[in-house]
Amino acid sequence: ICFHTCRLIRCIRCPLAYHTGDSCVAAGSVIITHHIMICSNHGSAKRNGLLSSPVNVGWCFLCARGGKLLCCDSCPASFHPECLEMEMPEGSWSCSDCRAGKKPHYKQIVWVKLGNYRWWPAEICNPRLVPSNIQSLRHDIGDFPVFFFGSHDYYWINQGRVFPYVENDKNFVTGQININKTFKKALEEAARRFQELKAQRESREALEQERNSRKPPPYKFIKSNKPVGKVQVHVADLSEIPRCNCRSTDEHPCSLDSQCLNRMLQYECHPQVCPAGDTCENQCFSKRLYAETEVIKTDGRGWGLRTNQALRKGDFVTEYVGEVIDSEECQQRIKRAHENHVTNFYMLTLTKDRVIDAGPKGNSSRFMNHSCSPNCETQKWTVNGDVRIGLFTLCDIEAGTELTFNYNLHCVGNRRTSCHCGSDNCSGFLGVQPTARNAKLKPKKRKMRMEGKHTHEYFCFCCGEGGELVMCDRKDCPKAYHLLCLNLTKPPYGRWECPWHDCSVCGAPASSLCDFCPRSFCRDHEAGALTASSLEDRPCCSSHNPLSPLGSSSSSTQPRRSAMSPAKVKEEPEESGQSATE
């Protein structure tokens, strides 16, 4: 629909994919999980055992006049062949919208043909938002419920009996004869609802356009690291700086292709010490010989950094610059960020007791995104007696490519942040080892037993969205939650088991669990609480329609109670990598 590449839900029977919102998903699609669906193209469209054809209108969609019409085989559209500047084709034919895969979507105003009634204005509704008695009516893949204006009735319909309502339809229909009060009321309600949805869409588009055109979040640009508080910057005496074995007569002394000992040991040469003098090519940090880069807006991962020049493997890209703080100040900043619900961090461990924070002050390197298959890496170099961090390429990179590196994020407690890098071996979370997808990437077997390690889901069990998640510590439980979905402001401390394992009624250990929400029941309260759903007989509670349990939950997204008690937590900066979210 919109061709953006954020979080997608994909059809398991064909290559179609949509965003998960009502404005993109084709009406009539059956949602199976938060990742997969069966799209509306796979409905049998049968009525009483016979394949039904669309109900085409009796006028041309372009000139609004009748006559000899060319009818679409998939929707009610009709056209004069001469209006399309074409000859009458033989056999089946579909209009341009159907050939392009354009489908009705939820919250769309349409004209609906039902039985012998006239074309009537209605709104397409999401099945999980209609009354339960409407949900239970028999319907097929590709069918969707509509709400008729004027009469306030619901009915299940398919694409072959609806076409879009446009802005001037009310004025066009009002001039016709035989318009009763109910139909006139329906026209007024449809026009009012159409303008309301249009205003919402324009407001959303304006906000999105403003957000896309907005400059990166404000920060102070600095060229070199700035110590904060008691932090000291070390400066070595010239006698302490190592001397390499290169010569000024070499073709490229101290270069990437040379045998410079300092470069091999990740020491930067000093111009007054290096035998090559001014011809030394191992002074990238001091001379700020950065690659040509540009801050760009990425799809679904905020701002990123792109190279405007081709780079070779091992090339120096830029230095990671920011405020140099101690461990105490680092913990204070992380604590304040969590209190203010800030999720973006720009911290890299410099030494055991020093951290670079590029959040308030830094250079363009702070915009480089994470990837499980990065094309750059961080390296710690000794420059003039002090440790500094540089970003170097891991492979040859073409101009115009986004630069990424692995954050190696250290997760505090059992909180994890979803990864959206899109790599084939993406682990799903920042700081988690990427997964192998082919034989070449297959990790070596370890003799040590990995107890208590299991894979968690990438999305919250309550709301189905990604982000910073709290993981259940119970063995073999894959569930994860947002703190807000659990009505919590602070993360759990120590070992924590999610509320799915406690009875929703009395809080006792649960023996029967709903597969579609965190509700569960103990032996005393499990009688009649769960029923088998249409999805592989998986149990579902009364909050779901057994025929479509994934789309009808009314209260399952609400947490039952807080299953944690606050306690102290120790925040520690990561050993290496950037504590940042994308």
Coordinates of N, CA and C in Angstrom, one line a residue, residues 45-267:
A45 N -14.7 -17.4 -1.9 CA -15.7 -16.6 -2.4 C -16.9 -17.4 -2.9
K46 N -17.3 -18.4 -2.1 CA -18.4 -19.3 -2.5 C -19.6 -19.0 -1.6
R47 N -20.8 -19.0 -2.3 CA -22.0 -18.8 -1.6 C -23.0 -20.0 -1.9
N48 N -23.4 -20.7 -0.9 CA -24.3 -21.9 -1.2 C -23.6 -22.9 -2.1
G49 N -22.3 -23.1 -1.9 CA -21.5 -24.0 -2.7 C -21.2 -23.6 -4.1
L50 N -21.6 -22.4 -4.5 CA -21.3 -22.0 -5.9 C -20.4 -20.8 -5.8
L51 N -19.5 -20.7 -6.8 CA -18.5 -19.6 -6.9 C -19.3 -18.3 -7.3
S52 N -19.2 -17.3 -6.4 CA -19.9 -16.1 -6.7 C -19.1 -15.1 -7.5
S53 N -19.7 -14.3 -8.3 CA -19.1 -13.3 -9.1 C -19.4 -11.9 -8.6
P54 N -18.7 -10.9 -8.9 CA -18.9 -9.6 -8.3 C -20.2 -9.0 -8.9
V55 N -20.8 -8.1 -8.1 CA -22.0 -7.4 -8.6 C -21.5 -6.0 -9.2
N56 N -21.5 -5.9 -10.5 CA -21.0 -4.7 -11.1 C -22.0 -3.7 -11.2
V57 N -21.6 -2.4 -11.2 CA -22.5 -1.3 -11.3 C -23.0 -1.1 -12.7
G58 N -24.0 -0.4 -12.9 CA -24.6 -0.2 -14.2 C -24.2 1.1 -14.9
W59 N -23.1 1.7 -14.4 CA -22.6 3.0 -15.0 C -21.1 2.9 -15.1
C60 N -20.6 3.8 -16.0 CA -19.1 3.8 -16.2 C -18.5 4.6 -15.0
F61 N -17.4 4.1 -14.4 CA -16.7 4.7 -13.3 C -16.1 6.0 -13.7
L62 N -15.9 6.2 -15.1 CA -15.2 7.4 -15.5 C -16.2 8.5 -15.9
C63 N -17.2 8.2 -16.7 CA -18.1 9.2 -17.2 C -19.5 9.2 -16.5
A64 N -19.7 8.1 -15.7 CA -21.0 8.0 -14.9 C -22.2 7.8 -15.8
R65 N -22.0 7.4 -17.0 CA -23.2 7.1 -17.9 C -23.3 5.6 -18.1
G66 N -24.5 5.2 -18.5 CA -24.7 3.8 -18.8 C -24.4 3.4 -20.2
G67 N -24.8 2.2 -20.6 CA -24.5 1.8 -22.0 C -23.8 0.4 -22.0
K68 N -23.1 0.1 -23.0 CA -22.4 -1.1 -23.1 C -21.1 -1.0 -22.3
L69 N -21.0 -1.8 -21.2 CA -19.9 -1.6 -20.2 C -19.0 -2.8 -20.2
L70 N -17.8 -2.6 -19.9 CA -16.8 -3.6 -19.6 C -16.7 -3.8 -18.1
C71 N -17.0 -5.0 -17.7 CA -17.1 -5.2 -16.2 C -15.9 -5.9 -15.7
C72 N -15.4 -5.5 -14.5 CA -14.3 -6.1 -13.8 C -14.7 -7.5 -13.2
D73 N -13.9 -8.5 -13.3 CA -14.2 -9.8 -12.8 C -13.9 -9.9 -11.3
S74 N -13.3 -8.9 -10.7 CA -12.9 -9.0 -9.3 C -13.6 -8.0 -8.3
C75 N -14.2 -6.9 -8.9 CA -14.8 -5.9 -8.1 C -16.0 -5.3 -8.9
P76 N -16.8 -4.4 -8.3 CA -18.0 -3.9 -9.0 C -17.7 -2.9 -10.1
A77 N -16.4 -2.6 -10.4 CA -16.1 -1.5 -11.4 C -16.6 -1.9 -12.8
S78 N -17.1 -0.9 -13.5 CA -17.5 -1.0 -14.9 C -17.0 0.2 -15.7
F79 N -16.7 0.0 -16.9 CA -16.2 1.1 -17.8 C -16.7 1.0 -19.2
H80 N -16.8 2.1 -19.9 CA -16.9 2.1 -21.3 C -15.6 1.8 -21.9
P81 N -15.5 0.8 -22.9 CA -14.2 0.6 -23.5 C -13.6 1.8 -24.1
E82 N -14.4 2.7 -24.7 CA -13.9 3.9 -25.3 C -13.4 4.9 -24.2
C83 N -13.9 4.8 -23.0 CA -13.4 5.7 -22.0 C -12.0 5.2 -21.5
L84 N -11.7 3.9 -21.7 CA -10.4 3.4 -21.4 C -9.5 3.4 -22.6
E85 N -10.0 3.8 -23.7 CA -9.3 3.9 -25.0 C -8.8 2.5 -25.4
M86 N -9.7 1.5 -25.4 CA -9.3 0.2 -25.7 C -10.5 -0.5 -26.3
E87 N -10.2 -1.7 -27.0 CA -11.3 -2.5 -27.6 C -11.9 -3.4 -26.5
M88 N -13.1 -3.9 -26.7 CA -13.7 -4.8 -25.8 C -12.9 -6.1 -25.8
P89 N -12.3 -6.5 -24.7 CA -11.5 -7.7 -24.6 C -12.4 -9.0 -24.6
E90 N -11.7 -10.1 -25.0 CA -12.4 -11.4 -24.9 C -12.0 -12.1 -23.6
G91 N -12.9 -12.9 -23.0 CA -12.6 -13.6 -21.8 C -12.6 -12.7 -20.6
S92 N -12.0 -13.1 -19.5 CA -12.0 -12.4 -18.3 C -11.1 -11.2 -18.3
W93 N -11.5 -10.2 -17.5 CA -10.8 -8.9 -17.5 C -10.9 -8.3 -16.1
S94 N -9.8 -7.7 -15.7 CA -9.7 -7.0 -14.4 C -9.3 -5.5 -14.6
C95 N -9.9 -4.7 -13.7 CA -9.5 -3.2 -13.8 C -8.1 -3.0 -13.3
S96 N -7.6 -1.8 -13.5 CA -6.2 -1.5 -13.2 C -6.0 -1.6 -11.7
D97 N -7.0 -1.2 -10.8 CA -6.8 -1.3 -9.4 C -6.7 -2.7 -9.0
C98 N -7.5 -3.6 -9.5 CA -7.4 -5.0 -9.1 C -6.1 -5.7 -9.7
R99 N -5.6 -5.3 -10.9 CA -4.4 -5.8 -11.4 C -3.2 -5.3 -10.5
A100 N -3.3 -4.1 -9.9 CA -2.2 -3.6 -9.1 C -2.3 -4.1 -7.7
G101 N -3.3 -4.9 -7.4 CA -3.5 -5.5 -6.0 C -4.1 -4.6 -5.0
K102 N -4.8 -3.6 -5.5 CA -5.4 -2.6 -4.5 C -6.6 -3.3 -3.9
K103 N -6.7 -3.2 -2.6 CA -7.8 -3.9 -1.9 C -8.5 -2.9 -0.9
P104 N -9.7 -3.2 -0.6 CA -10.4 -2.4 0.5 C -9.6 -2.6 1.8
H105 N -9.6 -1.6 2.6 CA -9.0 -1.7 3.9 C -9.9 -1.2 5.0
Y106 N -9.5 -1.5 6.2 CA -10.4 -1.1 7.4 C -10.4 0.4 7.5
K107 N -11.5 0.8 8.1 CA -11.8 2.3 8.3 C -11.9 3.0 7.0
Q108 N -12.5 2.3 6.0 CA -12.7 2.9 4.7 C -14.2 3.0 4.4
I109 N -14.7 4.1 3.9 CA -16.1 4.3 3.6 C -16.3 3.7 2.1
V110 N -17.3 2.8 2.0 CA -17.5 2.2 0.7 C -19.0 2.2 0.4
W111 N -19.4 1.9 -0.8 CA -20.7 1.5 -1.2 C -20.9 0.0 -1.3
V112 N -22.0 -0.5 -0.7 CA -22.1 -1.9 -0.5 C -23.5 -2.3 -1.2
K113 N -23.4 -3.5 -1.9 CA -24.6 -4.0 -2.5 C -25.0 -5.3 -1.8
L114 N -26.1 -5.3 -1.1 CA -26.6 -6.5 -0.4 C -28.0 -6.9 -0.8
G115 N -28.1 -8.1 -1.4 CA -29.4 -8.6 -1.9 C -30.0 -7.7 -2.9
N116 N -31.3 -7.4 -2.7 CA -32.0 -6.5 -3.6 C -32.0 -5.1 -3.2
Y117 N -31.3 -4.7 -2.1 CA -31.2 -3.4 -1.7 C -30.4 -2.5 -2.6
R118 N -30.5 -1.3 -2.6 CA -29.7 -0.4 -3.4 C -28.3 -0.3 -2.9
W119 N -27.4 0.3 -3.6 CA -26.1 0.5 -3.1 C -26.1 1.4 -1.9
W120 N -25.5 1.0 -0.8 CA -25.7 1.7 0.5 C -24.4 2.0 1.1
P121 N -24.2 3.2 1.6 CA -22.9 3.6 2.2 C -22.7 2.9 3.5
A122 N -21.4 2.5 3.7 CA -21.1 1.7 4.9 C -19.6 1.9 5.2
E123 N -19.2 1.5 6.4 CA -17.7 1.6 6.8 C -17.2 0.2 7.0
I124 N -16.1 -0.1 6.5 CA -15.4 -1.4 6.7 C -14.8 -1.5 8.1
C125 N -15.2 -2.5 8.9 CA -14.8 -2.6 10.3 C -13.8 -3.7 10.5
N126 N -12.9 -3.5 11.4 CA -12.0 -4.6 11.8 C -12.8 -5.6 12.6
P127 N -12.6 -6.9 12.3 CA -13.5 -7.9 12.9 C -13.4 -8.0 14.4
R128 N -12.2 -7.6 15.0 CA -12.1 -7.7 16.4 C -12.8 -6.5 17.1
L129 N -13.3 -5.5 16.4 CA -14.0 -4.4 17.0 C -15.5 -4.4 16.8
V130 N -16.0 -5.4 16.2 CA -17.5 -5.5 16.0 C -18.1 -6.4 17.1
P131 N -19.4 -6.3 17.4 CA -20.0 -7.1 18.5 C -19.7 -8.6 18.3
S132 N -19.7 -9.3 19.4 CA -19.4 -10.7 19.4 C -20.4 -11.5 18.5
N133 N -21.7 -11.1 18.5 CA -22.6 -11.9 17.7 C -22.4 -11.7 16.2
I134 N -21.8 -10.6 15.9 CA -21.4 -10.4 14.4 C -20.1 -11.2 14.1
Q135 N -19.2 -11.3 15.1 CA -18.0 -12.0 14.9 C -18.3 -13.5 14.6
S136 N -19.3 -14.0 15.3 CA -19.6 -15.4 15.3 C -20.4 -15.8 14.0
L137 N -20.8 -14.9 13.2 CA -21.5 -15.2 11.9 C -20.6 -15.9 11.0
R138 N -21.1 -16.8 10.2 CA -20.3 -17.6 9.3 C -19.7 -16.7 8.2
H139 N -18.4 -16.8 8.0 CA -17.7 -16.0 6.9 C -16.5 -16.8 6.5
D140 N -15.9 -16.3 5.4 CA -14.8 -17.0 4.7 C -13.6 -16.1 4.7
I141 N -12.4 -16.6 4.4 CA -11.3 -15.7 4.1 C -11.6 -14.8 3.0
G142 N -11.3 -13.5 3.2 CA -11.6 -12.5 2.2 C -12.9 -11.7 2.5
D143 N -13.7 -12.3 3.5 CA -14.9 -11.5 3.9 C -14.5 -10.6 5.1
F144 N -15.2 -9.5 5.2 CA -15.0 -8.5 6.2 C -16.3 -7.9 6.6
P145 N -16.5 -7.5 7.9 CA -17.7 -6.9 8.3 C -17.8 -5.4 7.9
V146 N -19.0 -5.0 7.6 CA -19.3 -3.6 7.3 C -20.4 -3.1 8.2
F147 N -20.3 -1.8 8.5 CA -21.3 -1.1 9.3 C -22.1 -0.2 8.4
F148 N -23.4 -0.5 8.3 CA -24.3 0.3 7.4 C -24.7 1.6 8.1
F149 N -24.5 2.7 7.5 CA -24.9 4.0 8.0 C -26.5 4.1 7.9
G150 N -27.1 4.8 8.8 CA -28.5 5.0 8.8 C -29.2 3.9 9.5
S151 N -29.0 2.6 9.2 CA -29.6 1.5 9.9 C -28.8 1.0 11.0
H152 N -27.5 1.2 11.0 CA -26.6 0.8 12.1 C -26.6 -0.7 12.2
D153 N -26.7 -1.4 11.1 CA -26.6 -2.9 11.0 C -25.2 -3.3 10.5
Y154 N -24.8 -4.5 10.8 CA -23.6 -5.1 10.4 C -23.9 -6.3 9.4
Y155 N -22.9 -6.5 8.6 CA -23.0 -7.7 7.7 C -21.6 -8.0 7.2
W156 N -21.4 -9.4 6.9 CA -20.1 -9.8 6.3 C -20.2 -9.7 4.8
I157 N -19.2 -9.2 4.2 CA -19.3 -8.9 2.7 C -17.9 -9.2 2.1
N158 N -17.8 -9.3 0.8 CA -16.5 -9.4 0.2 C -16.2 -8.3 -0.8
Q159 N -15.0 -8.3 -1.4 CA -14.6 -7.3 -2.3 C -15.5 -7.1 -3.5
G160 N -16.1 -8.2 -3.9 CA -16.9 -8.2 -5.1 C -18.2 -7.4 -5.0
R161 N -18.5 -6.9 -3.8 CA -19.8 -6.2 -3.5 C -19.5 -4.8 -2.9
V162 N -18.3 -4.3 -3.0 CA -18.0 -3.0 -2.5 C -17.2 -2.2 -3.5
F163 N -17.4 -0.8 -3.5 CA -16.4 0.0 -4.2 C -16.3 1.3 -3.4
P164 N -15.2 2.0 -3.5 CA -14.9 3.1 -2.6 C -15.9 4.3 -2.7
Y165 N -16.2 4.9 -1.6 CA -16.9 6.1 -1.5 C -16.0 7.3 -1.7
V166 N -16.4 8.3 -2.6 CA -15.5 9.5 -2.8 C -16.3 10.7 -2.3
E167 N -15.5 11.8 -2.2 CA -16.0 13.0 -1.5 C -17.3 13.5 -2.0
N168 N -17.6 13.5 -3.3 CA -18.8 14.2 -3.9 C -19.9 13.2 -4.1
D169 N -19.8 12.0 -3.5 CA -20.9 11.0 -3.8 C -22.2 11.5 -3.2
K170 N -22.2 12.2 -2.0 CA -23.5 12.6 -1.4 C -24.2 13.5 -2.3
N171 N -23.6 14.5 -2.9 CA -24.2 15.5 -3.8 C -24.8 14.8 -5.0
F172 N -24.0 13.8 -5.5 CA -24.4 13.1 -6.7 C -25.7 12.3 -6.5
V173 N -25.8 11.6 -5.3 CA -26.9 10.7 -5.0 C -28.1 11.5 -4.6
T174 N -27.9 12.6 -3.9 CA -29.0 13.4 -3.3 C -29.9 13.9 -4.4
G175 N -29.4 14.1 -5.6 CA -30.3 14.6 -6.7 C -31.2 13.5 -7.3
Q176 N -31.0 12.3 -6.9 CA -31.8 11.2 -7.4 C -33.2 11.1 -6.8
I177 N -34.1 10.4 -7.4 CA -35.5 10.3 -6.8 C -35.5 9.1 -5.9
N178 N -36.7 8.9 -5.2 CA -36.9 7.7 -4.4 C -35.9 7.6 -3.3
I179 N -35.6 8.7 -2.6 CA -34.7 8.7 -1.5 C -35.5 8.9 -0.2
N180 N -35.6 7.8 0.6 CA -36.4 7.9 1.8 C -35.5 8.5 3.0
K181 N -36.1 8.6 4.1 CA -35.5 9.3 5.3 C -34.3 8.4 5.7
T182 N -34.4 7.1 5.8 CA -33.3 6.3 6.2 C -32.1 6.4 5.3
F183 N -32.3 6.4 4.0 CA -31.2 6.5 3.1 C -30.6 7.9 3.2
K184 N -31.4 8.9 3.3 CA -30.9 10.3 3.5 C -30.1 10.4 4.7
K185 N -30.5 9.8 5.8 CA -29.7 9.8 7.0 C -28.4 9.1 6.8
A186 N -28.4 8.0 6.1 CA -27.2 7.2 5.8 C -26.2 8.1 5.1
L187 N -26.7 8.8 4.1 CA -25.8 9.7 3.3 C -25.2 10.8 4.1
E188 N -25.9 11.4 5.0 CA -25.4 12.4 5.9 C -24.3 11.8 6.9
E189 N -24.6 10.6 7.4 CA -23.7 10.0 8.3 C -22.4 9.6 7.6
A190 N -22.5 9.1 6.4 CA -21.4 8.7 5.6 C -20.5 9.9 5.3
A191 N -21.1 11.0 4.8 CA -20.4 12.2 4.5 C -19.6 12.7 5.7
R192 N -20.3 12.7 6.9 CA -19.7 13.2 8.1 C -18.5 12.3 8.5
R193 N -18.7 11.0 8.4 CA -17.6 10.1 8.8 C -16.5 10.1 7.8
F194 N -16.8 10.3 6.6 CA -15.7 10.4 5.5 C -14.8 11.6 5.8
Q195 N -15.4 12.8 6.2 CA -14.6 14.0 6.5 C -13.8 13.8 7.8
E196 N -14.4 13.1 8.7 CA -13.7 12.8 10.0 C -12.4 11.9 9.7
L197 N -12.6 10.8 8.9 CA -11.5 10.0 8.6 C -10.4 10.7 7.7
K198 N -10.9 11.6 6.9 CA -10.0 12.3 6.0 C -9.1 13.3 6.8
A199 N -9.8 13.9 7.8 CA -9.0 14.8 8.7 C -8.0 14.1 9.5
Q200 N -8.4 12.9 10.0 CA -7.4 12.1 10.8 C -6.2 11.7 9.9
R201 N -6.5 11.3 8.7 CA -5.5 10.8 7.7 C -4.5 12.0 7.4
E202 N -5.1 13.2 7.1 CA -4.3 14.3 6.8 C -3.4 14.8 8.0
S203 N -4.0 14.7 9.2 CA -3.2 15.0 10.4 C -2.0 14.1 10.6
R204 N -2.3 12.8 10.4 CA -1.3 11.8 10.5 C -0.2 11.9 9.5
E205 N -0.6 12.2 8.2 CA 0.4 12.4 7.2 C 1.2 13.7 7.4
A206 N 0.6 14.7 7.9 CA 1.3 15.9 8.2 C 2.3 15.7 9.3
L207 N 1.9 15.0 10.3 CA 2.9 14.7 11.4 C 4.0 13.8 10.9
E208 N 3.7 12.8 10.1 CA 4.8 12.0 9.5 C 5.7 12.7 8.6
Q209 N 5.2 13.7 7.8 CA 6.0 14.5 7.0 C 6.9 15.4 7.8
E210 N 6.3 16.0 8.8 CA 7.2 16.8 9.7 C 8.3 16.0 10.4
R211 N 7.9 14.8 10.8 CA 8.9 14.0 11.5 C 10.0 13.5 10.5
N212 N 9.7 13.2 9.3 CA 10.7 12.8 8.3 C 11.6 14.0 7.9
S213 N 11.0 15.2 7.8 CA 11.8 16.3 7.4 C 12.5 17.0 8.5
R214 N 12.2 16.6 9.7 CA 12.9 17.2 10.9 C 14.4 16.9 11.0
K215 N 15.1 17.8 11.5 CA 16.6 17.5 11.6 C 16.8 16.5 12.8
P216 N 18.0 15.9 12.8 CA 18.3 15.0 13.9 C 18.1 15.7 15.3
P217 N 17.9 14.9 16.3 CA 17.8 15.5 17.7 C 19.0 16.3 18.0
P218 N 18.7 17.4 18.7 CA 19.8 18.4 19.0 C 20.9 17.8 19.8
Y219 N 22.1 18.1 19.5 CA 23.3 17.8 20.3 C 24.4 18.8 19.9
K220 N 25.4 18.9 20.8 CA 26.5 19.9 20.5 C 27.6 19.1 19.8
F221 N 28.0 19.7 18.6 CA 29.1 19.1 17.9 C 30.4 19.4 18.5
I222 N 31.2 18.4 18.7 CA 32.6 18.6 19.2 C 33.6 17.8 18.3
K223 N 34.8 18.3 18.3 CA 35.8 17.6 17.4 C 36.7 16.6 18.2
S224 N 36.8 16.8 19.5 CA 37.6 15.8 20.3 C 36.9 15.5 21.6
N225 N 37.3 14.5 22.3 CA 36.7 14.1 23.5 C 36.8 15.2 24.6
K226 N 35.8 15.4 25.4 CA 35.7 16.4 26.4 C 35.6 15.7 27.8
P227 N 36.6 15.8 28.7 CA 36.5 15.1 30.0 C 35.5 15.9 30.9
V228 N 34.7 15.1 31.7 CA 33.7 15.7 32.6 C 34.1 15.3 34.0
G229 N 34.0 16.3 34.9 CA 34.3 16.1 36.3 C 35.7 15.7 36.6
K230 N 35.9 14.6 37.3 CA 37.2 14.2 37.8 C 38.0 13.4 36.7
V231 N 37.4 13.2 35.6 CA 38.0 12.4 34.6 C 39.3 13.0 34.0
Q232 N 40.4 12.3 33.9 CA 41.6 12.8 33.4 C 41.9 12.3 32.0
V233 N 42.5 13.1 31.2 CA 42.9 12.7 29.9 C 44.5 12.5 29.9
H234 N 44.9 11.4 29.6 CA 46.4 11.0 29.7 C 47.1 11.6 28.5
V235 N 48.3 12.2 28.8 CA 49.2 12.7 27.8 C 50.6 12.1 28.0
A236 N 51.1 11.4 27.1 CA 52.4 10.7 27.2 C 53.5 11.6 26.9
D237 N 54.6 11.3 27.5 CA 55.9 12.0 27.2 C 56.4 11.4 25.9
L238 N 57.1 12.2 25.1 CA 57.6 11.7 23.8 C 58.5 10.5 24.0
S239 N 59.2 10.4 25.1 CA 60.0 9.2 25.3 C 59.2 7.9 25.5
E240 N 58.0 8.0 25.9 CA 57.1 6.9 26.1 C 56.4 6.4 24.9
I241 N 56.4 7.2 23.8 CA 55.7 6.8 22.6 C 56.5 5.8 21.8
P242 N 56.0 4.7 21.4 CA 56.8 3.7 20.7 C 57.2 4.2 19.3
R243 N 58.3 3.7 18.9 CA 58.9 4.1 17.6 C 58.8 2.9 16.6
C244 N 58.2 3.1 15.4 CA 58.0 2.0 14.5 C 59.3 1.8 13.6
N245 N 59.3 0.9 12.7 CA 60.5 0.6 11.9 C 60.3 1.0 10.5
C246 N 59.4 1.9 10.2 CA 59.2 2.4 8.9 C 60.2 3.5 8.5
R247 N 60.3 3.8 7.2 CA 61.3 4.8 6.8 C 60.5 5.8 5.9
S248 N 61.1 7.0 5.8 CA 60.4 8.0 5.0 C 60.6 7.7 3.5
T249 N 61.5 6.9 3.2 CA 61.8 6.5 1.8 C 60.8 5.4 1.3
D250 N 60.0 4.8 2.2 CA 59.0 3.8 1.8 C 58.0 4.4 0.9
E251 N 57.4 3.6 0.1 CA 56.3 4.2 -0.9 C 55.1 4.7 -0.1
H252 N 54.6 3.9 0.9 CA 53.5 4.4 1.7 C 53.9 4.0 3.2
P253 N 54.7 4.8 3.8 CA 55.1 4.4 5.2 C 54.0 4.4 6.2
C254 N 53.9 3.4 7.0 CA 52.9 3.3 8.1 C 51.5 3.2 7.6
S255 N 51.3 2.8 6.3 CA 50.0 2.7 5.7 C 49.4 1.3 6.1
L256 N 48.1 1.1 5.6 CA 47.4 -0.1 5.9 C 48.1 -1.3 5.3
D257 N 48.8 -1.1 4.2 CA 49.4 -2.2 3.5 C 50.9 -2.4 4.0
S258 N 51.4 -1.6 4.9 CA 52.8 -1.7 5.3 C 52.9 -2.7 6.5
Q259 N 54.1 -2.8 6.9 CA 54.4 -3.7 8.0 C 54.7 -2.9 9.3
C260 N 54.0 -1.8 9.4 CA 54.3 -0.9 10.6 C 53.9 -1.6 11.9
L261 N 54.8 -1.6 12.8 CA 54.6 -2.3 14.1 C 53.6 -1.5 14.9
N262 N 53.6 -0.2 14.9 CA 52.6 0.6 15.7 C 51.2 0.3 15.2
R263 N 51.0 0.2 13.9 CA 49.7 0.0 13.3 C 49.2 -1.4 13.7
M264 N 50.1 -2.4 13.7 CA 49.7 -3.7 14.1 C 49.3 -3.8 15.6
L265 N 50.0 -3.0 16.4 CA 49.6 -3.0 17.9 C 48.6 -1.9 18.2
Q266 N 48.0 -1.3 17.2 CA 47.0 -0.2 17.3 C 47.5 0.9 18.2
Y267 N 48.7 1.4 17.8 CA 49.3 2.6 18.4 C 49.4 3.6 17.2

